[in-house]
Amino acid sequence: MRYQLIGSLLVAVMLVLGTVGVVSATLNLSAVCAVDDEGHSSGGGDDD
Amino acid sequence: MDQRVARYVPRVAQHGRGAADIAVITAIKLVLTSVLLVSETYQVALMLVGYGKVRPPLLGAEAASRAHRAIGDTAVPITVVVAVLCLSGYEIGDAIEHAGTRVAVHVVAASLLLVALVLKIIAVRVGGRTSRLLPVLGSTLFVLFALTFASTVPFFLGGNQ
């Protein structure tokens, strides 16, 4: 039972990490976090 | 800045917060909401095993129920964080005015979600006869999570507004 529980929780952790990765990559999150207060990215990304 | 988030920023930034703050809050909310929907879907699968509706060879009902409880205990504070970010980060009235039905649906679904969440926590804590309500409350929560997700995240990830 213990191993089944640990396995179930590991699956949940992997699902969470996968989701964070996919959504972050889709949003280009590193560029979003690097914006200044005028809305400009400080590096890279696809801003104009 | 990513164009999907950038498109939303100028409208909300004029209400006192910096564009950077709003962009980061929006991005964090999108990630957390997506995580919540995925984990809720997994929660439904776990309780199908927990209630014996599905009997996979590698997972017993008790382990599935305990995993469901542990994941649920983690999902609740994340949900509260998202709600607080939403309430503190945006001017809800203005957002409804700008984006119309979509944001209105989001606000109603999210509010009902919080109510259902409180009811489910009460049902879990009280136990006894109220336990019969858990499948209904859990299904309601899943639907409300899906509605909350569908009324926001695809519009950013898909590039629409």
CSV table of C-alpha atoms in Angstrom, one decimal:
chain,number,residue,atom,x,y,z
A,1,MET,CA,0.0,0.0,0.0
A,2,ARG,CA,2.8,2.4,0.9
A,3,TYR,CA,4.5,1.9,-2.5
A,4,GLN,CA,1.2,2.4,-4.3
A,5,LEU,CA,0.7,5.7,-2.4
A,6,ILE,CA,4.2,6.9,-3.1
A,7,GLY,CA,3.8,5.9,-6.8
A,8,SER,CA,0.5,7.8,-7.0
A,9,LEU,CA,2.0,10.9,-5.5
A,10,LEU,CA,5.0,10.7,-7.8
A,11,VAL,CA,2.7,10.6,-10.8
A,12,ALA,CA,1.0,13.7,-9.4
A,13,VAL,CA,4.4,15.5,-9.0
A,14,MET,CA,5.4,14.5,-12.6
A,15,LEU,CA,2.0,15.8,-13.9
A,16,VAL,CA,2.5,19.1,-12.1
A,17,LEU,CA,6.1,19.5,-13.3
A,18,GLY,CA,5.1,18.7,-16.9
A,19,THR,CA,2.3,21.2,-16.8
A,20,VAL,CA,4.5,23.9,-15.4
A,21,GLY,CA,7.0,23.2,-18.1
A,22,VAL,CA,4.6,23.2,-21.0
A,23,VAL,CA,2.7,26.3,-19.9
A,24,SER,CA,5.9,28.2,-19.0
A,25,ALA,CA,7.4,27.4,-22.4
A,26,THR,CA,4.2,28.3,-24.2
A,27,LEU,CA,4.0,31.6,-22.4
A,28,ASN,CA,7.8,32.2,-22.8
A,29,LEU,CA,7.7,32.8,-19.0
A,30,SER,CA,11.3,33.8,-18.6
A,31,ALA,CA,10.7,36.8,-20.9
A,32,VAL,CA,7.5,37.7,-19.1
A,33,CYS,CA,9.3,37.7,-15.7
A,34,ALA,CA,12.0,40.0,-17.2
A,35,VAL,CA,9.7,42.8,-18.2
A,36,ASP,CA,10.2,46.2,-16.7
A,37,ASP,CA,7.5,48.5,-15.5
A,38,GLU,CA,7.0,50.0,-19.0
A,39,GLY,CA,6.2,46.5,-20.3
A,40,HIS,CA,9.5,45.9,-22.1
A,41,SER,CA,11.4,42.7,-21.9
A,42,SER,CA,15.0,43.0,-20.7
A,43,GLY,CA,16.3,40.4,-23.0
A,44,GLY,CA,15.4,37.8,-25.7
A,45,GLY,CA,11.8,36.9,-26.3
A,46,ASP,CA,9.6,38.1,-29.1
A,47,ASP,CA,8.7,41.6,-27.9
A,48,ASP,CA,8.5,44.4,-30.3
B,1,MET,CA,7.3,40.2,-23.4
B,2,ASP,CA,5.2,37.4,-24.8
B,3,GLN,CA,2.6,38.9,-27.1
B,4,ARG,CA,-0.3,36.9,-25.5
B,5,VAL,CA,0.4,38.5,-22.1
B,6,ALA,CA,1.5,41.8,-23.5
B,7,ARG,CA,-1.9,42.2,-25.2
B,8,TYR,CA,-3.6,42.1,-21.8
B,9,VAL,CA,-1.1,44.3,-19.9
B,10,PRO,CA,-1.8,47.8,-21.1
B,11,ARG,CA,-5.5,47.6,-20.1
B,12,VAL,CA,-4.9,46.5,-16.6
B,13,ALA,CA,-1.6,48.4,-16.0
B,14,GLN,CA,-3.4,51.7,-16.1
B,15,HIS,CA,-5.2,50.9,-12.8
B,16,GLY,CA,-2.2,51.6,-10.6
B,17,ARG,CA,0.0,48.5,-11.0
B,18,GLY,CA,3.0,48.3,-13.1
B,19,ALA,CA,2.9,46.4,-16.4
B,20,ALA,CA,5.6,44.1,-15.1
B,21,ASP,CA,3.6,43.2,-11.9
B,22,ILE,CA,0.5,42.5,-14.0
B,23,ALA,CA,2.4,40.4,-16.5
B,24,VAL,CA,4.0,38.3,-13.8
B,25,ILE,CA,0.8,37.9,-11.8
B,26,THR,CA,-1.0,36.8,-15.0
B,27,ALA,CA,1.7,34.4,-15.9
B,28,ILE,CA,1.8,32.8,-12.4
B,29,LYS,CA,-2.0,32.5,-12.4
B,30,LEU,CA,-2.0,30.8,-15.8
B,31,VAL,CA,0.6,28.3,-14.7
B,32,LEU,CA,-1.1,27.6,-11.3
B,33,THR,CA,-4.6,27.3,-12.9
B,34,SER,CA,-3.2,24.8,-15.4
B,35,VAL,CA,-1.6,22.8,-12.7
B,36,LEU,CA,-4.8,22.8,-10.7
B,37,LEU,CA,-6.9,21.6,-13.6
B,38,VAL,CA,-4.4,18.8,-14.4
B,39,SER,CA,-4.2,17.7,-10.7
B,40,GLU,CA,-8.1,17.8,-10.5
B,41,THR,CA,-8.3,15.6,-13.5
B,42,TYR,CA,-5.9,13.2,-11.8
B,43,GLN,CA,-8.0,13.5,-8.6
B,44,VAL,CA,-11.1,12.4,-10.5
B,45,ALA,CA,-9.1,9.4,-11.8
B,46,LEU,CA,-7.9,8.5,-8.3
B,47,MET,CA,-11.4,8.6,-6.9
B,48,LEU,CA,-12.7,6.4,-9.7
B,49,VAL,CA,-10.2,3.9,-8.3
B,50,GLY,CA,-11.0,4.8,-4.7
B,51,TYR,CA,-14.7,4.1,-5.1
B,52,GLY,CA,-14.0,0.9,-7.0
B,53,LYS,CA,-15.4,2.1,-10.4
B,54,VAL,CA,-12.0,1.3,-12.0
B,55,ARG,CA,-9.7,-1.5,-10.7
B,56,PRO,CA,-6.2,-1.1,-12.1
B,57,PRO,CA,-3.8,-3.9,-11.1
B,58,LEU,CA,-1.1,-1.6,-9.8
B,59,LEU,CA,-3.3,0.6,-7.5
B,60,GLY,CA,-5.6,-0.3,-4.7
B,61,ALA,CA,-8.6,1.7,-3.5
B,62,GLU,CA,-7.1,2.7,-0.2
B,63,ALA,CA,-3.9,4.0,-1.7
B,64,ALA,CA,-5.8,5.9,-4.3
B,65,SER,CA,-8.0,7.5,-1.6
B,66,ARG,CA,-5.0,8.5,0.5
B,67,ALA,CA,-3.2,10.0,-2.5
B,68,HIS,CA,-6.5,11.9,-3.4
B,69,ARG,CA,-6.6,13.4,0.1
B,70,ALA,CA,-2.9,14.3,0.1
B,71,ILE,CA,-3.1,16.0,-3.3
B,72,GLY,CA,-6.3,17.7,-2.3
B,73,ASP,CA,-4.7,19.1,0.8
B,74,THR,CA,-2.0,20.6,-1.4
B,75,ALA,CA,-4.4,21.9,-4.1
B,76,VAL,CA,-6.5,23.9,-1.6
B,77,PRO,CA,-3.8,26.4,-0.6
B,78,ILE,CA,-2.8,26.7,-4.2
B,79,THR,CA,-6.4,27.5,-5.1
B,80,VAL,CA,-6.5,30.2,-2.4
B,81,VAL,CA,-3.3,31.7,-3.6
B,82,VAL,CA,-4.7,32.0,-7.2
B,83,ALA,CA,-7.9,33.5,-5.8
B,84,VAL,CA,-5.9,36.1,-3.8
B,85,LEU,CA,-3.7,36.9,-6.8
B,86,CYS,CA,-6.9,37.4,-8.8
B,87,LEU,CA,-8.6,39.6,-6.3
B,88,SER,CA,-5.6,41.7,-5.5
B,89,GLY,CA,-4.1,41.9,-8.9
B,90,TYR,CA,-7.0,43.0,-11.1
B,91,GLU,CA,-9.9,45.5,-11.0
B,92,ILE,CA,-12.6,42.9,-11.5
B,93,GLY,CA,-15.4,45.4,-12.4
B,94,ASP,CA,-13.2,46.9,-15.1
B,95,ALA,CA,-12.1,43.5,-16.4
B,96,ILE,CA,-15.7,42.5,-16.9
B,97,GLU,CA,-16.4,45.7,-18.6
B,98,HIS,CA,-13.4,45.2,-21.0
B,99,ALA,CA,-13.6,41.5,-21.7
B,100,GLY,CA,-17.4,41.0,-21.2
B,101,THR,CA,-19.0,37.6,-20.9
B,102,ARG,CA,-15.8,35.6,-20.7
B,103,VAL,CA,-14.5,37.3,-17.5
B,104,ALA,CA,-18.0,37.3,-16.0
B,105,VAL,CA,-18.2,33.6,-16.5
B,106,HIS,CA,-14.7,33.3,-14.9
B,107,VAL,CA,-15.7,35.3,-11.9
B,108,VAL,CA,-18.9,33.4,-11.3
B,109,ALA,CA,-17.3,30.0,-11.8
B,110,ALA,CA,-14.4,30.9,-9.5
B,111,SER,CA,-16.6,32.2,-6.8
B,112,LEU,CA,-18.8,29.1,-6.9
B,113,LEU,CA,-15.6,27.0,-6.9
B,114,LEU,CA,-14.5,28.6,-3.6
B,115,VAL,CA,-18.0,27.9,-2.1
B,116,ALA,CA,-17.9,24.3,-3.3
B,117,LEU,CA,-14.4,23.9,-1.9
B,118,VAL,CA,-15.5,25.1,1.5
B,119,LEU,CA,-18.5,22.8,1.5
B,120,LYS,CA,-16.3,19.8,0.5
B,121,ILE,CA,-13.8,20.6,3.3
B,122,ILE,CA,-16.7,20.7,5.8
B,123,ALA,CA,-18.1,17.4,4.4
B,124,VAL,CA,-14.7,15.8,4.8
B,125,ARG,CA,-14.2,17.1,8.3
B,126,VAL,CA,-17.7,16.3,9.6
B,127,GLY,CA,-17.8,12.8,8.0
B,128,GLY,CA,-20.8,10.6,8.7
B,129,ARG,CA,-23.8,11.2,6.4
B,130,THR,CA,-22.2,14.2,4.8
B,131,SER,CA,-19.6,11.8,3.2
B,132,ARG,CA,-22.4,10.8,0.8
B,133,LEU,CA,-22.1,14.3,-0.7
B,134,LEU,CA,-18.4,14.0,-1.4
B,135,PRO,CA,-18.8,12.5,-4.9
B,136,VAL,CA,-21.3,15.2,-5.9
B,137,LEU,CA,-19.1,18.0,-4.4
B,138,GLY,CA,-16.0,16.5,-6.0
B,139,SER,CA,-17.6,16.4,-9.4
B,140,THR,CA,-18.9,19.9,-9.0
B,141,LEU,CA,-15.5,21.1,-8.1
B,142,PHE,CA,-14.0,19.5,-11.2
B,143,VAL,CA,-16.6,21.1,-13.5
B,144,LEU,CA,-16.0,24.5,-11.9
B,145,PHE,CA,-12.2,24.1,-12.1
B,146,ALA,CA,-12.6,23.2,-15.8
B,147,LEU,CA,-15.0,26.2,-16.4
B,148,THR,CA,-12.6,28.6,-14.6
B,149,PHE,CA,-9.7,27.3,-16.6
B,150,ALA,CA,-11.6,27.3,-19.9
B,151,SER,CA,-12.7,30.9,-19.4
B,152,THR,CA,-9.1,32.2,-19.1
B,153,VAL,CA,-6.1,30.1,-19.9
B,154,PRO,CA,-6.9,29.1,-23.6
B,155,PHE,CA,-7.4,32.8,-24.4
B,156,PHE,CA,-3.8,33.5,-23.4
B,157,LEU,CA,-2.2,30.3,-24.6
B,158,GLY,CA,-4.1,30.5,-27.8
B,159,GLY,CA,-3.3,34.1,-28.4
B,160,ASN,CA,-6.9,35.4,-28.3
B,161,GLN,CA,-8.3,38.0,-26.0
